[in-house]
Structures are given as C-alpha cells and as structure tokens.
Amino acid sequence: MVVLSFTISDDGVGAFRDALICLSKFSDDVSLEARKDSFVLSTLNSSKSAYASFKFATTKFFSRYQYHGGGQFPERFYCTLYIRALISLFRSRSGLDNQRDADKQTIIDRCDVVIEDGEGIESRFISRIIFKNGLTSTHRLPYEIAVPVHAKFNKQDAPHHWTISSRTLRELMEHFGPGVEYLDINTEGDHVKFTCFSEKTVSEDMVLKKPLRTTISLEIDEFDDIDVEDDLHIVITVKDFRAIIQHAGITGNDISARYSLPACPIQLAYLGDSVSCEFLIMTVGDRGANPAQKTKKGRKSAPPKTTGPRLEAISRRTSVAPSEPPQPPQNQPEPAPQPAPTASLSARPQLSTARASASRSGVFDLRPTQQQPPSGHDDVREPLCG
C-alpha cells in the first residue's frame, strides 16, 4: 500500500540534498514525518545535546505531494532512514569530456518518491530519479518504523535574542582555525564577541601546536536587532555551529538566535521561501555581575549594507587552558542502543565545579509529536529547562 508519494523538481533536489548534508553533521539517521499538509526531516545527535529540524512547505517545495494514509498511519507517517544512503541518491552525476555535452550530463531533472507499507508488504522508500540525459534509476531503501522525537523550545522563556546575516557569520567562521572545539558568545558594551578555543590537554612538547584562541568582535550595528544581557557567556560546540552556518550561508537567509541562561538550549533558526530550519543546541556558560544591564538595538530600517562587516580579530596561542571562557561541557559516552520511543532523552552538559554555581542544570524537552503513536509505541516526555 502506498502511504506517501511526492515529486521534487530539479531545483528542489539540490535544496533537499543540502538539508540532508546538514543533518548528517549531527547524526547518521534521519527521522521522516509526513502528514497531509506537512513534511519534516529531523535528527537528534547521539549525546542528545543537539537537535535539527527542516520543515518543508508541501504546497511550495514539492511539485506534487500526496499523503494517502490508511492502516496504522491514518493521519501521519513516520520512519527512520540511513541518511548517507539518501544523500547518495540525490547527488548529481557528472562525467563530461567536453563542454559540448553539457546539456546531456547526468544532472537530475526530477525525483519521484513513493513510500510503501502495510501487511505483507516489505517496507520500502522507493526513489525514481529521472536525469536530464534521459536515464532513469530506481532505488529501494529499507526504513525502520520509529516514532520521531522532537525537542521543544519555548520562546517566552528565552528573553535574549539577536538576528544577523548568515553571510556575516560565514565570514566570521573563516577566522577560526582547525582544531578548535568550543565557541563562547558574549556581549561587552557595544560589541558582541565570538571566541573560539580548545580545552584539549596536550603534553609540554605539543604546547606550541595547540589551536589558537581567537576572538572576533562584531559591532552591534552588524545585527538587525539585538537584546541580550551584558557579560552573559553562552558556550556551544564549534562543530555544531559551523554545520548550521554552512547551510544557512547557502540559503542566504538571516539567522535568529534565542536563549535564556547557560545550561539551557539556544535556538538558531532561519526561514526560506519553502523551508523552515530550526536547531537547538545545549549550552554551558557564565553570567556577569550585573544581569540587569543589557545591550539592545532595534530592527534595522535602512537598506542592507553593501560593504562587508567590520570584524576585529584577536588571536593568541596559550600554553595552558584559557581561563577567560567558561568551562565547556565534557564529552559524554554514547548511550547503549535502545528502541527510540523508550530511550532516555535527557541532555545535561557536565559543568566544572567552579562554574556550576553560575549556571543552572537543564534538559531538552524531548518528546514524540502530540499525535498518539500506534499501539506498541511509548510516548516519552521530559521537562524543559526551566
């Protein structure tokens, strides 16, 4: 029985592939959730400290979209797929010997997808790729029925926020060298500072090879709007932040950030014409001595600037672990494999003893969607960092 069928045009195939590549930076698996009027791809990393979600507008993104339902999926269908297998389906194949054959290269023209499920039917994600040179390839991928787990974020509990061009953040990331692990975001006067650093322990003979500690200072004029507490340090992993910025830079959209206090998640989000992207990253950090003091700036009313952002970069190499940024979270061991619906879904970063008093412990609000799953699946709910 066909549960879901849709068609992606040539432009949509590239955007779909870019979303999958971004999701692959967080996990090896991706959850697919489809309803009559919505289509969502999401993933949660193994330590349950980072969540990513892409919501596609079915009437705009797909050239054809039909949810058939039925059986155990009357209102919504969900499954989990191996993400790298999906990426390989949607990549363009190019084997040109000369420019004359450019119009015959094996670039995808469109993709027809059918998902089958039901009694006596082997569950398959069937993708039919039609190339511009006339070739057609059909792929059948197995999937696992697993209730998707979503991390909930309450914007009303996150008073600190800012919005900035993704291009500016991409230029900022170019100043960060290889090997850095953490990113500290904090405000100081009329500047917002982005400091990357590493807490890796190195031997004495390797001290000079330790990654640079780099601080990039952005004037608040570079932000469309900003309202944050002064001297509030929010620390996240560079790996997660880089994955988000790389994808946002492709779309060219402004990025909005919302957060409350250290040890609670930060939300990074941006909107496109047909795709809504949301990321929740757990944090650690520290607060200043005067929480009432804030850095504020209203939304820009002038036309966008044509000149590049004013960046003030300061780099230095240290022989000991930097003392200025807050202590980052310790690596957490991966949990033993468990069925997704019944897995423990708390996410608590490990804070140093010195910083624990300045932060409050927090967890994601991780839960399956409000729709009750079919019998045999358990709903999992945990409180949000409050």
mmCIF file of C-alpha atoms in Angstrom:
data_model
loop_
_atom_site.group_PDB
_atom_site.id
_atom_site.type_symbol
_atom_site.label_atom_id
_atom_site.label_comp_id
_atom_site.label_asym_id
_atom_site.label_seq_id
_atom_site.Cartn_x
_atom_site.Cartn_y
_atom_site.Cartn_z
ATOM 1 C CA MET A 1 0.000 0.000 0.000
ATOM 2 C CA VAL A 2 1.308 3.457 -0.940
ATOM 3 C CA VAL A 3 1.385 5.696 2.143
ATOM 4 C CA LEU A 4 3.096 8.759 0.675
ATOM 5 C CA SER A 5 4.148 9.946 -2.777
ATOM 6 C CA PHE A 6 5.770 13.171 -3.919
ATOM 7 C CA THR A 7 7.851 14.701 -6.704
ATOM 8 C CA ILE A 8 10.812 17.050 -6.299
ATOM 9 C CA SER A 9 11.870 19.276 -9.200
ATOM 10 C CA ASP A 10 15.485 19.815 -10.261
ATOM 11 C CA ASP A 11 15.818 22.943 -8.085
ATOM 12 C CA GLY A 12 14.209 21.177 -5.141
ATOM 13 C CA VAL A 13 16.569 18.201 -5.412
ATOM 14 C CA GLY A 14 19.554 20.438 -4.676
ATOM 15 C CA ALA A 15 17.842 22.051 -1.681
ATOM 16 C CA PHE A 16 16.751 18.629 -0.398
ATOM 17 C CA ARG A 17 20.313 17.321 -0.695
ATOM 18 C CA ASP A 18 21.720 20.371 1.121
ATOM 19 C CA ALA A 19 19.303 19.756 4.006
ATOM 20 C CA LEU A 20 20.348 16.100 4.231
ATOM 21 C CA ILE A 21 24.043 17.021 4.223
ATOM 22 C CA CYS A 22 23.438 19.460 7.081
ATOM 23 C CA LEU A 23 21.500 16.846 9.068
ATOM 24 C CA SER A 24 24.297 14.307 8.521
ATOM 25 C CA LYS A 25 26.629 16.560 10.560
ATOM 26 C CA PHE A 26 24.512 15.730 13.629
ATOM 27 C CA SER A 27 23.584 12.050 13.213
ATOM 28 C CA ASP A 28 23.775 9.025 10.921
ATOM 29 C CA ASP A 29 19.992 8.607 10.911
ATOM 30 C CA VAL A 30 17.186 10.949 9.927
ATOM 31 C CA SER A 31 13.544 10.854 11.003
ATOM 32 C CA LEU A 32 10.921 11.454 8.322
ATOM 33 C CA GLU A 33 7.457 12.588 9.393
ATOM 34 C CA ALA A 34 4.698 13.268 6.875
ATOM 35 C CA ARG A 35 1.119 14.461 7.158
ATOM 36 C CA LYS A 36 -1.413 15.662 4.639
ATOM 37 C CA ASP A 37 -0.058 19.211 4.789
ATOM 38 C CA SER A 38 3.434 18.884 6.307
ATOM 39 C CA PHE A 39 6.753 17.133 5.711
ATOM 40 C CA VAL A 40 9.531 17.195 8.327
ATOM 41 C CA LEU A 41 13.080 15.842 8.440
ATOM 42 C CA SER A 42 14.708 15.880 11.881
ATOM 43 C CA THR A 43 17.554 14.332 13.818
ATOM 44 C CA LEU A 44 18.996 14.182 17.336
ATOM 45 C CA ASN A 45 22.689 13.539 17.959
ATOM 46 C CA SER A 46 23.909 10.553 19.964
ATOM 47 C CA SER A 47 24.596 12.552 23.144
ATOM 48 C CA LYS A 48 21.169 14.210 22.832
ATOM 49 C CA SER A 49 22.719 17.656 23.076
ATOM 50 C CA ALA A 50 21.865 18.896 19.559
ATOM 51 C CA TYR A 51 18.609 18.733 17.590
ATOM 52 C CA ALA A 52 17.997 19.775 13.970
ATOM 53 C CA SER A 53 14.723 20.072 12.054
ATOM 54 C CA PHE A 54 13.752 21.018 8.487
ATOM 55 C CA LYS A 55 10.063 21.676 7.785
ATOM 56 C CA PHE A 56 9.109 21.749 4.106
ATOM 57 C CA ALA A 57 6.033 23.600 2.826
ATOM 58 C CA THR A 58 4.261 20.895 0.830
ATOM 59 C CA THR A 59 2.470 23.328 -1.495
ATOM 60 C CA LYS A 60 5.654 25.229 -2.401
ATOM 61 C CA PHE A 61 8.612 22.867 -2.151
ATOM 62 C CA PHE A 62 7.158 19.814 -3.903
ATOM 63 C CA SER A 63 5.814 19.900 -7.445
ATOM 64 C CA ARG A 64 3.473 17.080 -6.367
ATOM 65 C CA TYR A 65 2.643 15.854 -2.851
ATOM 66 C CA GLN A 66 0.017 13.289 -1.809
ATOM 67 C CA TYR A 67 -0.460 11.725 1.596
ATOM 68 C CA HIS A 68 -2.623 8.624 1.239
ATOM 69 C CA GLY A 69 -2.695 7.380 4.828
ATOM 70 C CA GLY A 70 -4.546 4.264 5.897
ATOM 71 C CA GLY A 71 -3.763 1.260 8.084
ATOM 72 C CA GLN A 72 -1.748 2.182 11.152
ATOM 73 C CA PHE A 73 -0.962 5.597 9.620
ATOM 74 C CA PRO A 74 -4.339 7.306 9.111
ATOM 75 C CA GLU A 75 -3.105 10.840 9.833
ATOM 76 C CA ARG A 76 0.680 10.765 9.787
ATOM 77 C CA PHE A 77 3.508 8.520 8.643
ATOM 78 C CA TYR A 78 6.924 8.331 10.277
ATOM 79 C CA CYS A 79 10.098 6.333 9.783
ATOM 80 C CA THR A 80 13.873 6.461 10.204
ATOM 81 C CA LEU A 81 16.346 6.137 7.330
ATOM 82 C CA TYR A 82 20.126 5.930 6.984
ATOM 83 C CA ILE A 83 20.976 9.473 5.961
ATOM 84 C CA ARG A 84 24.106 8.808 3.881
ATOM 85 C CA ALA A 85 22.167 6.432 1.659
ATOM 86 C CA LEU A 86 19.643 9.203 0.998
ATOM 87 C CA ILE A 87 22.374 11.717 0.186
ATOM 88 C CA SER A 88 23.884 9.372 -2.390
ATOM 89 C CA LEU A 89 20.548 9.199 -4.220
ATOM 90 C CA PHE A 90 20.201 12.936 -4.693
ATOM 91 C CA ARG A 91 23.709 13.829 -5.791
ATOM 92 C CA SER A 92 24.290 14.874 -9.396
ATOM 93 C CA ARG A 93 26.404 12.585 -11.532
ATOM 94 C CA SER A 94 28.712 14.390 -13.938
ATOM 95 C CA GLY A 95 31.078 12.672 -16.341
ATOM 96 C CA LEU A 96 31.635 15.239 -19.054
ATOM 97 C CA ASP A 97 34.511 15.037 -21.509
ATOM 98 C CA ASN A 98 33.839 18.424 -23.094
ATOM 99 C CA GLN A 99 31.573 21.427 -22.768
ATOM 100 C CA ARG A 100 29.588 20.403 -25.847
ATOM 101 C CA ASP A 101 27.953 17.616 -23.871
ATOM 102 C CA ALA A 102 26.883 19.954 -21.076
ATOM 103 C CA ASP A 103 23.198 19.587 -21.923
ATOM 104 C CA LYS A 104 23.493 15.800 -21.762
ATOM 105 C CA GLN A 105 25.261 15.459 -18.445
ATOM 106 C CA THR A 106 23.663 13.226 -15.865
ATOM 107 C CA ILE A 107 22.113 16.001 -13.782
ATOM 108 C CA ILE A 108 18.876 15.160 -12.023
ATOM 109 C CA ASP A 109 15.766 16.513 -13.740
ATOM 110 C CA ARG A 110 13.285 15.408 -11.083
ATOM 111 C CA CYS A 111 12.775 12.784 -8.419
ATOM 112 C CA ASP A 112 9.613 10.742 -7.829
ATOM 113 C CA VAL A 113 9.335 9.148 -4.384
ATOM 114 C CA VAL A 114 6.857 6.528 -3.201
ATOM 115 C CA ILE A 115 6.763 5.080 0.317
ATOM 116 C CA GLU A 116 5.067 1.707 0.709
ATOM 117 C CA ASP A 117 3.959 0.000 3.900
ATOM 118 C CA GLY A 118 1.334 -2.453 5.081
ATOM 119 C CA GLU A 119 0.684 -6.096 5.886
ATOM 120 C CA GLY A 120 2.540 -8.458 3.621
ATOM 121 C CA ILE A 121 4.465 -5.572 2.029
ATOM 122 C CA GLU A 122 8.162 -5.124 2.589
ATOM 123 C CA SER A 123 8.532 -1.535 3.788
ATOM 124 C CA ARG A 124 10.464 0.449 1.226
ATOM 125 C CA PHE A 125 11.373 4.029 0.378
ATOM 126 C CA ILE A 126 11.315 3.900 -3.432
ATOM 127 C CA SER A 127 13.079 6.701 -5.272
ATOM 128 C CA ARG A 128 12.869 7.063 -9.049
ATOM 129 C CA ILE A 129 15.482 9.518 -10.349
ATOM 130 C CA ILE A 130 14.992 10.945 -13.849
ATOM 131 C CA PHE A 131 18.137 12.535 -15.322
ATOM 132 C CA LYS A 132 18.304 15.222 -17.991
ATOM 133 C CA ASN A 133 20.100 12.881 -20.398
ATOM 134 C CA GLY A 134 17.111 10.520 -20.417
ATOM 135 C CA LEU A 135 18.416 7.953 -17.936
ATOM 136 C CA THR A 136 16.204 6.730 -15.099
ATOM 137 C CA SER A 137 17.405 4.989 -11.955
ATOM 138 C CA THR A 138 15.257 3.350 -9.295
ATOM 139 C CA HIS A 139 16.421 2.795 -5.722
ATOM 140 C CA ARG A 140 14.710 0.928 -2.894
ATOM 141 C CA LEU A 141 15.820 1.813 0.616
ATOM 142 C CA PRO A 142 14.672 -0.022 3.735
ATOM 143 C CA TYR A 143 13.426 2.021 6.657
ATOM 144 C CA GLU A 144 12.565 1.452 10.298
ATOM 145 C CA ILE A 145 9.250 2.451 11.838
ATOM 146 C CA ALA A 146 10.268 4.653 14.769
ATOM 147 C CA VAL A 147 8.390 7.498 16.444
ATOM 148 C CA PRO A 148 10.313 10.749 15.811
ATOM 149 C CA VAL A 149 11.489 12.585 18.908
ATOM 150 C CA HIS A 150 11.293 16.382 18.785
ATOM 151 C CA ALA A 151 12.935 18.863 21.146
ATOM 152 C CA LYS A 152 10.514 21.580 22.217
ATOM 153 C CA PHE A 153 11.610 25.173 22.762
ATOM 154 C CA ASN A 154 9.549 27.883 24.463
ATOM 155 C CA LYS A 155 10.476 31.315 23.092
ATOM 156 C CA GLN A 156 8.781 33.037 26.016
ATOM 157 C CA ASP A 157 11.385 31.501 28.331
ATOM 158 C CA ALA A 158 14.238 32.833 26.168
ATOM 159 C CA PRO A 159 14.427 36.641 26.590
ATOM 160 C CA HIS A 160 17.835 37.071 24.940
ATOM 161 C CA HIS A 161 17.802 37.226 21.156
ATOM 162 C CA TRP A 162 19.608 38.594 18.102
ATOM 163 C CA THR A 163 19.323 38.441 14.307
ATOM 164 C CA ILE A 164 22.188 38.751 11.832
ATOM 165 C CA SER A 165 23.028 37.979 8.209
ATOM 166 C CA SER A 166 24.257 34.433 7.582
ATOM 167 C CA ARG A 167 26.906 35.899 5.263
ATOM 168 C CA THR A 168 28.390 37.845 8.178
ATOM 169 C CA LEU A 169 28.602 34.723 10.331
ATOM 170 C CA ARG A 170 30.195 32.744 7.496
ATOM 171 C CA GLU A 171 32.898 35.394 7.160
ATOM 172 C CA LEU A 172 33.358 35.265 10.918
ATOM 173 C CA MET A 173 33.846 31.482 10.866
ATOM 174 C CA GLU A 174 36.658 31.830 8.323
ATOM 175 C CA HIS A 175 38.801 33.381 11.074
ATOM 176 C CA PHE A 176 38.554 30.246 13.221
ATOM 177 C CA GLY A 177 41.367 27.803 12.582
ATOM 178 C CA PRO A 178 41.258 23.997 12.669
ATOM 179 C CA GLY A 179 41.155 22.052 15.904
ATOM 180 C CA VAL A 180 39.039 24.474 17.951
ATOM 181 C CA GLU A 181 36.253 22.843 19.940
ATOM 182 C CA TYR A 182 34.089 25.495 21.564
ATOM 183 C CA LEU A 183 32.551 28.875 20.802
ATOM 184 C CA ASP A 184 31.860 31.452 23.520
ATOM 185 C CA ILE A 185 29.301 34.152 22.598
ATOM 186 C CA ASN A 186 29.075 37.184 24.884
ATOM 187 C CA THR A 187 28.428 40.937 24.773
ATOM 188 C CA GLU A 188 30.674 43.694 26.022
ATOM 189 C CA GLY A 189 29.472 47.264 25.623
ATOM 190 C CA ASP A 190 28.519 47.898 22.005
ATOM 191 C CA HIS A 191 30.255 44.755 20.725
ATOM 192 C CA VAL A 192 29.354 41.071 20.563
ATOM 193 C CA LYS A 193 32.355 38.791 20.922
ATOM 194 C CA PHE A 194 32.711 35.333 19.396
ATOM 195 C CA THR A 195 35.639 33.460 20.974
ATOM 196 C CA CYS A 196 36.756 30.030 19.809
ATOM 197 C CA PHE A 197 39.036 27.906 21.959
ATOM 198 C CA SER A 198 40.035 24.349 22.798
ATOM 199 C CA GLU A 199 40.300 22.583 26.145
ATOM 200 C CA LYS A 200 42.288 19.593 24.915
ATOM 201 C CA THR A 201 45.061 18.521 27.251
ATOM 202 C CA VAL A 202 48.403 18.470 25.460
ATOM 203 C CA SER A 203 51.878 17.425 26.519
ATOM 204 C CA GLU A 204 54.613 20.008 27.041
ATOM 205 C CA ASP A 205 56.286 19.285 23.712
ATOM 206 C CA MET A 206 52.959 19.842 21.884
ATOM 207 C CA VAL A 207 52.017 23.152 23.520
ATOM 208 C CA LEU A 208 53.069 25.237 20.515
ATOM 209 C CA LYS A 209 50.783 23.167 18.286
ATOM 210 C CA LYS A 210 47.725 23.868 20.395
ATOM 211 C CA PRO A 211 44.891 25.529 18.388
ATOM 212 C CA LEU A 212 44.704 29.309 18.501
ATOM 213 C CA ARG A 213 42.304 31.057 20.822
ATOM 214 C CA THR A 214 40.623 33.597 18.537
ATOM 215 C CA THR A 215 38.183 36.377 19.409
ATOM 216 C CA ILE A 216 36.098 38.107 16.739
ATOM 217 C CA SER A 217 34.374 41.318 17.851
ATOM 218 C CA LEU A 218 31.272 42.455 15.945
ATOM 219 C CA GLU A 219 29.716 45.886 16.365
ATOM 220 C CA ILE A 220 26.028 45.775 17.249
ATOM 221 C CA ASP A 221 25.339 47.733 14.046
ATOM 222 C CA GLU A 222 26.000 44.473 12.189
ATOM 223 C CA PHE A 223 22.897 42.965 13.827
ATOM 224 C CA ASP A 224 19.389 43.547 12.518
ATOM 225 C CA ASP A 225 18.188 43.526 16.115
ATOM 226 C CA ILE A 226 19.692 42.501 19.425
ATOM 227 C CA ASP A 227 18.525 42.349 23.046
ATOM 228 C CA VAL A 228 20.886 40.420 25.322
ATOM 229 C CA GLU A 229 22.233 40.582 28.845
ATOM 230 C CA ASP A 230 25.707 42.107 29.130
ATOM 231 C CA ASP A 231 28.573 39.779 30.013
ATOM 232 C CA LEU A 232 26.399 36.678 29.571
ATOM 233 C CA HIS A 233 28.619 33.891 28.211
ATOM 234 C CA ILE A 234 26.954 31.161 26.145
ATOM 235 C CA VAL A 235 29.262 28.319 25.082
ATOM 236 C CA ILE A 236 28.415 25.807 22.329
ATOM 237 C CA THR A 237 30.480 23.449 20.173
ATOM 238 C CA VAL A 238 32.128 24.879 17.065
ATOM 239 C CA LYS A 239 31.261 21.724 15.119
ATOM 240 C CA ASP A 240 27.511 22.239 15.534
ATOM 241 C CA PHE A 241 27.683 25.980 14.920
ATOM 242 C CA ARG A 242 29.767 25.526 11.768
ATOM 243 C CA ALA A 243 27.304 22.979 10.325
ATOM 244 C CA ILE A 244 24.421 25.418 10.837
ATOM 245 C CA ILE A 245 26.254 28.421 9.394
ATOM 246 C CA GLN A 246 27.379 26.492 6.319
ATOM 247 C CA HIS A 247 23.805 25.573 5.412
ATOM 248 C CA ALA A 248 22.386 28.996 6.278
ATOM 249 C CA GLY A 249 25.023 30.567 4.050
ATOM 250 C CA ILE A 250 23.778 28.501 1.107
ATOM 251 C CA THR A 251 20.235 29.780 1.606
ATOM 252 C CA GLY A 252 21.419 33.356 2.219
ATOM 253 C CA ASN A 253 18.866 33.922 4.981
ATOM 254 C CA ASP A 254 19.243 35.882 8.210
ATOM 255 C CA ILE A 255 19.824 33.779 11.322
ATOM 256 C CA SER A 256 17.924 34.393 14.555
ATOM 257 C CA ALA A 257 19.199 33.198 17.934
ATOM 258 C CA ARG A 258 17.213 32.903 21.166
ATOM 259 C CA TYR A 259 18.421 31.732 24.563
ATOM 260 C CA SER A 260 17.984 32.228 28.285
ATOM 261 C CA LEU A 261 20.761 31.139 30.648
ATOM 262 C CA PRO A 262 23.747 28.783 30.465
ATOM 263 C CA ALA A 263 22.880 25.067 30.677
ATOM 264 C CA CYS A 264 19.665 25.715 28.730
ATOM 265 C CA PRO A 265 19.363 25.277 24.957
ATOM 266 C CA ILE A 266 19.964 28.007 22.412
ATOM 267 C CA GLN A 267 17.701 28.105 19.364
ATOM 268 C CA LEU A 268 19.171 29.033 15.981
ATOM 269 C CA ALA A 269 16.574 29.396 13.230
ATOM 270 C CA TYR A 270 16.081 30.805 9.742
ATOM 271 C CA LEU A 271 13.260 30.812 7.211
ATOM 272 C CA GLY A 272 13.242 30.306 3.464
ATOM 273 C CA ASP A 273 10.500 30.528 0.872
ATOM 274 C CA SER A 274 9.558 26.884 1.348
ATOM 275 C CA VAL A 275 11.754 25.526 4.167
ATOM 276 C CA SER A 276 11.856 26.371 7.872
ATOM 277 C CA CYS A 277 15.082 25.410 9.680
ATOM 278 C CA GLU A 278 15.463 25.085 13.449
ATOM 279 C CA PHE A 279 18.387 23.946 15.597
ATOM 280 C CA LEU A 280 18.549 23.515 19.369
ATOM 281 C CA ILE A 281 21.996 23.257 20.946
ATOM 282 C CA MET A 282 22.689 22.671 24.639
ATOM 283 C CA THR A 283 24.947 25.253 26.276
ATOM 284 C CA VAL A 284 27.164 25.948 29.252
ATOM 285 C CA GLY A 285 28.478 29.326 30.282
ATOM 286 C CA ASP A 286 28.594 32.057 32.883
ATOM 287 C CA ARG A 287 26.741 35.241 33.907
ATOM 288 C CA GLY A 288 28.117 38.681 34.644
ATOM 289 C CA ALA A 289 27.837 40.565 37.922
ATOM 290 C CA ASN A 290 25.057 42.852 36.678
ATOM 291 C CA PRO A 291 22.292 40.834 34.944
ATOM 292 C CA ALA A 292 20.069 43.924 34.640
ATOM 293 C CA GLN A 293 22.493 45.626 32.240
ATOM 294 C CA LYS A 294 21.603 44.882 28.617
ATOM 295 C CA THR A 295 22.756 45.514 25.078
ATOM 296 C CA LYS A 296 19.798 46.493 22.885
ATOM 297 C CA LYS A 297 19.234 47.615 19.323
ATOM 298 C CA GLY A 298 16.016 47.784 17.319
ATOM 299 C CA ARG A 299 15.444 46.195 13.941
ATOM 300 C CA LYS A 300 17.135 47.964 11.047
ATOM 301 C CA SER A 301 15.055 50.296 8.915
ATOM 302 C CA ALA A 302 17.798 51.348 6.488
ATOM 303 C CA PRO A 303 18.653 49.369 3.321
ATOM 304 C CA PRO A 304 21.133 46.491 3.740
ATOM 305 C CA LYS A 305 24.788 47.445 3.737
ATOM 306 C CA THR A 306 26.877 46.779 0.665
ATOM 307 C CA THR A 307 30.181 46.766 2.478
ATOM 308 C CA GLY A 308 31.472 43.816 4.442
ATOM 309 C CA PRO A 309 31.101 43.566 8.220
ATOM 310 C CA ARG A 310 33.633 45.238 10.456
ATOM 311 C CA LEU A 311 35.438 42.413 12.211
ATOM 312 C CA GLU A 312 38.012 42.881 14.922
ATOM 313 C CA ALA A 313 40.048 39.693 15.272
ATOM 314 C CA ILE A 314 42.404 38.892 18.130
ATOM 315 C CA SER A 315 44.284 35.587 18.138
ATOM 316 C CA ARG A 316 46.790 34.199 20.568
ATOM 317 C CA ARG A 317 48.227 30.828 21.389
ATOM 318 C CA THR A 318 48.247 29.807 25.020
ATOM 319 C CA SER A 319 50.369 27.245 26.796
ATOM 320 C CA VAL A 320 47.639 26.462 29.284
ATOM 321 C CA ALA A 321 43.904 26.069 29.013
ATOM 322 C CA PRO A 322 42.293 29.516 28.657
ATOM 323 C CA SER A 323 40.805 30.827 31.859
ATOM 324 C CA GLU A 324 38.589 33.553 30.414
ATOM 325 C CA PRO A 325 35.958 31.486 28.597
ATOM 326 C CA PRO A 326 33.620 29.339 30.717
ATOM 327 C CA GLN A 327 34.318 25.643 31.140
ATOM 328 C CA PRO A 328 32.905 23.652 28.176
ATOM 329 C CA PRO A 329 30.827 20.505 28.518
ATOM 330 C CA GLN A 330 32.677 17.234 28.896
ATOM 331 C CA ASN A 331 32.289 14.573 26.251
ATOM 332 C CA GLN A 332 29.510 12.200 27.148
ATOM 333 C CA PRO A 333 29.660 8.475 26.419
ATOM 334 C CA GLU A 334 27.192 7.350 23.811
ATOM 335 C CA PRO A 335 24.203 5.576 25.355
ATOM 336 C CA ALA A 336 23.679 1.899 24.764
ATOM 337 C CA PRO A 337 21.401 1.195 21.781
ATOM 338 C CA GLN A 338 17.733 1.306 22.797
ATOM 339 C CA PRO A 339 14.444 1.474 20.952
ATOM 340 C CA ALA A 340 13.898 5.130 20.049
ATOM 341 C CA PRO A 341 10.444 5.578 21.672
ATOM 342 C CA THR A 342 11.634 4.331 25.086
ATOM 343 C CA ALA A 343 15.120 5.836 25.162
ATOM 344 C CA SER A 344 16.139 8.167 27.987
ATOM 345 C CA LEU A 345 16.238 11.582 26.397
ATOM 346 C CA SER A 346 17.766 13.936 28.936
ATOM 347 C CA ALA A 347 20.642 16.174 27.920
ATOM 348 C CA ARG A 348 22.712 17.540 30.782
ATOM 349 C CA PRO A 349 26.091 19.102 29.976
ATOM 350 C CA GLN A 350 28.770 18.448 32.571
ATOM 351 C CA LEU A 351 29.878 21.757 34.135
ATOM 352 C CA SER A 352 33.075 22.287 36.071
ATOM 353 C CA THR A 353 32.764 22.707 39.825
ATOM 354 C CA ALA A 354 33.922 26.312 39.561
ATOM 355 C CA ARG A 355 31.200 27.224 37.077
ATOM 356 C CA ALA A 356 28.343 25.066 38.344
ATOM 357 C CA SER A 357 27.106 27.702 40.765
ATOM 358 C CA ALA A 358 26.876 30.270 37.976
ATOM 359 C CA SER A 359 24.716 28.071 35.771
ATOM 360 C CA ARG A 360 21.603 26.050 36.263
ATOM 361 C CA SER A 361 21.143 22.490 35.106
ATOM 362 C CA GLY A 362 18.778 21.956 32.214
ATOM 363 C CA VAL A 363 17.415 19.419 29.792
ATOM 364 C CA PHE A 364 15.754 19.412 26.426
ATOM 365 C CA ASP A 365 12.014 18.943 26.366
ATOM 366 C CA LEU A 366 12.258 15.895 24.147
ATOM 367 C CA ARG A 367 9.098 14.159 23.095
ATOM 368 C CA PRO A 368 7.326 12.496 20.211
ATOM 369 C CA THR A 369 4.766 14.706 18.487
ATOM 370 C CA GLN A 370 1.384 15.273 20.126
ATOM 371 C CA GLN A 371 -0.300 12.698 17.903
ATOM 372 C CA GLN A 372 -0.507 9.444 19.847
ATOM 373 C CA PRO A 373 1.521 6.699 18.130
ATOM 374 C CA PRO A 374 0.004 3.324 17.256
ATOM 375 C CA SER A 375 -0.160 0.688 19.949
ATOM 376 C CA GLY A 376 3.220 -0.762 20.800
ATOM 377 C CA HIS A 377 4.991 2.638 20.904
ATOM 378 C CA ASP A 378 5.500 4.561 24.145
ATOM 379 C CA ASP A 379 5.312 8.329 24.409
ATOM 380 C CA VAL A 380 8.317 9.946 26.086
ATOM 381 C CA ARG A 381 8.078 13.365 27.705
ATOM 382 C CA GLU A 382 10.613 15.249 29.779
ATOM 383 C CA PRO A 383 10.506 18.761 31.239
ATOM 384 C CA LEU A 384 12.231 21.678 29.546
ATOM 385 C CA CYS A 385 14.995 23.534 31.317
ATOM 386 C CA GLY A 386 13.104 25.900 33.491
#
